[in-house]
Amino acid sequence: MPLSMDGRIKICHWPGKSRPRRLTHVLLFTLLQLNSAALYAACGDWTEADSQATLDAAIASFNTQAAPCEFGIRLTGEILLSTSTTGADNSVDGVVLTVDGQGHAIDGQDNSGVRPFWVNTGTDVLLQNLIIRNGNVVGGMLAGGIYNAGTLTLINSTVANNKADSSGGIHNNNVLTIIGSSFNDNITEAIGGNGGGITNASGSTLTVTSSTFLGNDARRGGAIYNNSGTATVQDSTFGTNSAFYDGAGLYNSGTMKIINSTMSGNTSQQIGGGGVFNSTPGNLTVINSTFKDNDGSGIVNSGTLDLHNSVFQNNSGPGDCYNYFSTSTVQFSQFEDSGATACNLAAANPDAAGNIVGISPLLGPLQSNGGPTETHALDTHSLAIDAGDNSLAVDADAAPLSFDQRGAGYPRVRGNAVDMGAYETPPYFFADGFED
């Protein structure tokens, strides 16, 4: 990788070739992990912003860039908004906007009609170390925090206390990637308002990794509403989200994969799906995930459900997993319930598909057990330990999972076989030093 005269890493562009947008985001994230001071915009040094006027001017400058470059904006103070910010709008291939919040916020101050950020069609943006809060577009608009029609990556950031008629936090209309971020207390207020945290629109792509969604609220999809799009959720926790109708944690009518993730204490008031509601014609795959204390059930399925290596405990009305005029394929999973509220599985220990039905997996409280997100640990006497199938413990690309939900340092397989659920129990050692 080439360096400039002062030792900084440069990103090169070759004539006639365009650099993939996603590669830029991965490269930028790698550089930021190595040294946050090492990243500079290729079309100039960082532009600093400490007010709405300076932020709007910097975004306007980015919008005029006509040749491939990395354009960087660094916040040096809170940005208090009286109007919506200037939209990021540059579809020139290879032009990328990076906004490093340095822990500062772009704050809509709950002013009516104010949205903190907007990404236009064809525009490539990376937001990191940033707080997006107090946007308010209630009254005929969607996307209280961010509207994305381009390619947006959000890293180590917080989206909180935003509200809209629909899509309280973010409305994604193209490609959205969330890494190591938090969505808290975003809401929708219209009668048909969906997607308290995020709405992923039809045909759009959403990827969520190592993130937390707490206290978001909507009519459908309290945390995430996947409206006929493609969504992947991995290594993430969804807690205390709510929905008036269905899908307090997640609502899916498209294609969704949930991997190494936790649904805990979410509440769906009417139809169900406290953890997840999979609507016709949705295709839902759940791998090594944990469902506990959800009101309105762990999963309600009216589409196609493939469920592997997962655990369910203390989910109410109508229980752990309910198939509504649909069927599901369930393997190597454990349910406290049995029968109709356990994906129509009869009590067994185990059944022919490796499922343990009618016995509690003995999950602990939601708490920090290491890693960036909270999890439910398994009691050392849980039957879910070493009871999964290693061949089913795979990521969205069907590659074997290396780690449990907590990430690096927490291997996915630590005994004879993978544990069921999002948490992998460490080996237990007797006083003589031998492993159980």
Short mmCIF file of C-alpha atoms in Angstrom, two decimals, residues 47-59 73-86 99-101 103-111 114-117 130-134:
data_model
loop_
_atom_site.label_atom_id
_atom_site.label_comp_id
_atom_site.label_asym_id
_atom_site.label_seq_id
_atom_site.Cartn_x
_atom_site.Cartn_y
_atom_site.Cartn_z
CA THR A 47 -12.24 19.68 7.00
CA GLU A 48 -13.26 20.56 10.56
CA ALA A 49 -16.80 21.50 11.53
CA ASP A 50 -18.12 22.83 14.83
CA SER A 51 -21.46 24.37 13.78
CA GLN A 52 -24.27 23.79 11.32
CA ALA A 53 -22.87 26.48 9.03
CA THR A 54 -19.41 24.87 8.82
CA LEU A 55 -20.87 21.36 8.44
CA ASP A 56 -23.23 22.45 5.65
CA ALA A 57 -20.36 24.22 3.88
CA ALA A 58 -18.15 21.13 4.11
CA ILE A 59 -20.88 18.86 2.73
CA ILE A 73 -15.11 15.97 7.67
CA ARG A 74 -14.14 15.92 11.33
CA LEU A 75 -16.48 17.30 13.99
CA THR A 76 -14.79 19.34 16.70
CA GLY A 77 -17.96 20.15 18.63
CA GLU A 78 -21.69 19.49 18.87
CA ILE A 79 -23.67 20.41 15.77
CA LEU A 80 -26.97 21.96 16.89
CA LEU A 81 -29.44 22.15 14.02
CA SER A 82 -32.14 24.68 13.30
CA THR A 83 -32.86 23.16 9.86
CA SER A 84 -31.97 19.89 8.15
CA THR A 85 -28.35 19.59 7.08
CA THR A 86 -27.29 19.92 3.46
CA VAL A 99 -17.61 12.03 8.62
CA ASP A 100 -15.73 11.36 11.85
CA GLY A 101 -17.86 12.64 14.72
CA GLY A 103 -17.92 11.37 19.78
CA HIS A 104 -19.86 14.54 18.98
CA ALA A 105 -23.50 14.74 17.91
CA ILE A 106 -25.45 16.12 15.03
CA ASP A 107 -28.50 17.14 17.06
CA GLY A 108 -31.86 18.08 15.57
CA GLN A 109 -32.92 19.50 18.95
CA ASP A 110 -36.42 18.07 18.31
CA ASN A 111 -37.10 20.98 15.95
CA VAL A 114 -35.34 18.76 10.99
CA ARG A 115 -33.51 15.62 9.85
CA PRO A 116 -29.82 15.38 10.90
CA PHE A 117 -28.46 13.64 7.77
CA LEU A 130 -20.94 9.96 15.54
CA ILE A 131 -24.21 10.56 17.40
CA ILE A 132 -27.35 11.26 15.36
CA ARG A 133 -30.09 12.40 17.70
CA ASN A 134 -33.31 14.34 18.22
#
